[in-house]
C-alpha positions as a printed Julia matrix, in Angstrom:
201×3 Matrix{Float64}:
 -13.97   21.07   13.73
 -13.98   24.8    13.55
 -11.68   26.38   10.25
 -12.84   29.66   11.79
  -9.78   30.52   13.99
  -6.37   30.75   13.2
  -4.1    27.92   13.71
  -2.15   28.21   17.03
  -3.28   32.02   17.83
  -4.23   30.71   20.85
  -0.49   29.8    21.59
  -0.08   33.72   22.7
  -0.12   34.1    26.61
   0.03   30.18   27.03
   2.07   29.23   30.14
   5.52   27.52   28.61
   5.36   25.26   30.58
   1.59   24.57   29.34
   2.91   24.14   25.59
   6.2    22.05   26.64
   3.22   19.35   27.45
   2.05   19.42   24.12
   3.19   17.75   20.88
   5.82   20.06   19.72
   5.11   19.03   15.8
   1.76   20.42   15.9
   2.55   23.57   17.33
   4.58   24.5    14.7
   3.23   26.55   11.68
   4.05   23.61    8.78
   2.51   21.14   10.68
   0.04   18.48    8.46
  -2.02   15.78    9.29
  -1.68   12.76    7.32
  -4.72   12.45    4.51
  -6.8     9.5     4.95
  -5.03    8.48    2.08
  -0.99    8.36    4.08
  -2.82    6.19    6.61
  -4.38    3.61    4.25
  -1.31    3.59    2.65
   0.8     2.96    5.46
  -1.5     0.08    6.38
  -1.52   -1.72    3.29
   2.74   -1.71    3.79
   2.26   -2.94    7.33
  -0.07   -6.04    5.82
   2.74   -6.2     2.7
   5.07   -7.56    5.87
   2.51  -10.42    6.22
   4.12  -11.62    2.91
   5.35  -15.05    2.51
   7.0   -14.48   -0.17
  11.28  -14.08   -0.13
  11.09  -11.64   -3.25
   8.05   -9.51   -2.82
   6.19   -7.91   -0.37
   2.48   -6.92   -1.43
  -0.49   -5.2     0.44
  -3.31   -4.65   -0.65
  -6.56   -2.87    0.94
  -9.87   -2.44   -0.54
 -12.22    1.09    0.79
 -15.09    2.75    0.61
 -14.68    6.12    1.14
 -13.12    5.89    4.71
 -14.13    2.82    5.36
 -11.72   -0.23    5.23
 -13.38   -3.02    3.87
 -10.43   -6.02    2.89
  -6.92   -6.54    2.9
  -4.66   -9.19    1.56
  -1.36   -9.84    1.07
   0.73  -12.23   -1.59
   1.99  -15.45   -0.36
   1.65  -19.36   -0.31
  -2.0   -20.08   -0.08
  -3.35  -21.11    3.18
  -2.52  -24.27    4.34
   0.9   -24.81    1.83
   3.94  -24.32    2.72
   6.39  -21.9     3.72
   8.78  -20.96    1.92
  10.8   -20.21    4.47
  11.04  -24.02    5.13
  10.53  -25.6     2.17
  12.24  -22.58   -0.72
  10.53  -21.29   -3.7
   9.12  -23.46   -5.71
  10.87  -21.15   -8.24
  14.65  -22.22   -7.49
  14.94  -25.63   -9.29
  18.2   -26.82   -8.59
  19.46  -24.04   -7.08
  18.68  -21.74  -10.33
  15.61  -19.21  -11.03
  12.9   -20.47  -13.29
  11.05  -17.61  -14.36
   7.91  -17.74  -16.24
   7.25  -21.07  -16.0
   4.42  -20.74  -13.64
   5.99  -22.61  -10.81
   5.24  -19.83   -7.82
   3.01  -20.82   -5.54
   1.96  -17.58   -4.19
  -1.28  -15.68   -4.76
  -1.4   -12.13   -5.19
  -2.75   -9.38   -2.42
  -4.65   -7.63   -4.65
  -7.16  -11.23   -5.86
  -6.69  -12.26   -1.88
  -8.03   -8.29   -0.85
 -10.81   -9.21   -2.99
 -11.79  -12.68   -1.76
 -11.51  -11.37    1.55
 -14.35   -8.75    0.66
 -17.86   -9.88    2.75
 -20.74  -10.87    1.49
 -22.07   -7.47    2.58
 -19.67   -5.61    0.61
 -21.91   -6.47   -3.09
 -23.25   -3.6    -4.72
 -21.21   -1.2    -3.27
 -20.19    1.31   -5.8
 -16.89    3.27   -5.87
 -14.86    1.0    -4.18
 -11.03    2.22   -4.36
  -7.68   -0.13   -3.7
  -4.51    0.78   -1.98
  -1.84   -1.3    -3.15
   1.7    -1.09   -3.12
   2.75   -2.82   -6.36
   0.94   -1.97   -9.19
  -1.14   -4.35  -10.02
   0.02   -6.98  -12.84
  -2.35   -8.61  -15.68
  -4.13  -11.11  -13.77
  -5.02   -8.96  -10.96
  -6.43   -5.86  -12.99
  -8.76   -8.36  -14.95
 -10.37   -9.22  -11.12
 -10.07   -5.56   -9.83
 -12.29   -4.85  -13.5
 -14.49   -7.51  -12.46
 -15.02   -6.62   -8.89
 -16.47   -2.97   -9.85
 -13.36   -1.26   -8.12
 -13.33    2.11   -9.6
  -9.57    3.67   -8.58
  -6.22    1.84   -8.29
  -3.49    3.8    -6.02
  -0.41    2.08   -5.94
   2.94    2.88   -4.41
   5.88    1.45   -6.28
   5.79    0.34   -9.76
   6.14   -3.73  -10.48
   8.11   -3.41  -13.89
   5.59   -5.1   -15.82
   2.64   -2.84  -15.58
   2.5    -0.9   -18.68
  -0.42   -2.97  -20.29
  -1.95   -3.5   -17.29
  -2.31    0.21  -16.86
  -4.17    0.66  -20.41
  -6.49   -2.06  -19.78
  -7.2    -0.85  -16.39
  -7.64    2.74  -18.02
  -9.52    1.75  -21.14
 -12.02   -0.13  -18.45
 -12.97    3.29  -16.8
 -10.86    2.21  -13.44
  -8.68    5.32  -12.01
  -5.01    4.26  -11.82
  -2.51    6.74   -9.99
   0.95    6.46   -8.36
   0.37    7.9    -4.65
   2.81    9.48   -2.8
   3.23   12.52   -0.05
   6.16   14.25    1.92
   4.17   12.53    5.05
   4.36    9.37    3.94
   7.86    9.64    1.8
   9.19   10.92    5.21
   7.36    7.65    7.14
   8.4     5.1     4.59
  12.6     6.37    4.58
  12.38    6.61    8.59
  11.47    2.41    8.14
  13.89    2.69    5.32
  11.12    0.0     3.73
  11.27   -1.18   -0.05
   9.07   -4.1    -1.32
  10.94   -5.73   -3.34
  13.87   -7.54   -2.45
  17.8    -7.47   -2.94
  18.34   -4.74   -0.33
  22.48   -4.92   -0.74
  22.43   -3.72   -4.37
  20.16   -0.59   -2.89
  22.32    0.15   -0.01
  25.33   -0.4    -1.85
């Protein structure tokens, strides 16, 4: 595409009824495109709604350059249940029990990665879109895996250490966000993590 011209000087002398045809947000002087970058991110929280799970929802997508290669989201492994029909496997007697290793979800970010092709090995700088950070578990896999740069959208609350071992293992980890897709994500007025009444309240 030619950079040589100057955006919309060729709006001058164009019938109005030409331009009322037209997108109007693109023929105005702030108009951006989304990066490659808003869209993969807005993908991987499209997938998050795949979720199975009633107190997260995760996506996760795996890229080379522009290229999507995976996705995966968190949730009861194929073939289990639902929650949905049969509750967390959390609420024991109608109480939380945390850390006890009960859930029966897996994580997007270890699905995104055995969702990755066989033709997919030896690729180098391979990036992931997620939009949790990742926890423990996962960043040991993402290490493993060769994947080179971690964005994420929303922190989890328990990534501090897996941020320094991510970081110590030469992977990239950054918190992505731009006015496109801050704009796109309150017009869906999405969140991934549950207990929407105490935020609205």
């Amino acid at each position: 595409m030619s950079k040589s011209s100057k955006p919309l000087s060729w709006v001058k002398g164009t019938d109005a009824s030409v331009l009322k045809r037209m997108f109007p947000d693109k023929l105005k002087k702030n108009f951006a495109r989304p990066t490659m970058l808003d869209v993969i991110a807005q993908q991987a929280i499209v997938v998050s709604k795949r979720s199975t799970c009633l107190w997260y929802e995760v996506g996760a997508i795996i890229f080379h350059g522009d290229i999507i290669l995976s996705l995966g989201y968190n949730g009861a492994a194929r073939g289990d249940v639902d929650p949905r029909h049969a509750g967390c496997a959390r609420v024991v007697g109608g109480k939380l029990q945390e850390g006890q290793g009960l859930c029966r979800g897996s994580h997007a970010e270890l699905n995104a990665i055995g969702n990755l092709s066989a033709g997919t090995q030896g690729l180098q700088n391979l990036h992931m879109m997620v939009t949790l950070h990742p926890c423990n578990t996962c960043a040991k896999q993402i290490v493993n895996k060769g994947i080179t740069f971690v964005h994420y959208l929303w922190e989890y609350g328990r990534e501090e250490h897996a941020t320094d071992y991510l970081r110590r293992l030469g992977v990239r980890v950054e918190k992505y966000g731009s006015p496109f897709l801050d704009a796109w994500i309150d017009l869906n007025d999405y969140h991934p993590i549950g207990d929407r009444q105490s935020r609205h309240s």
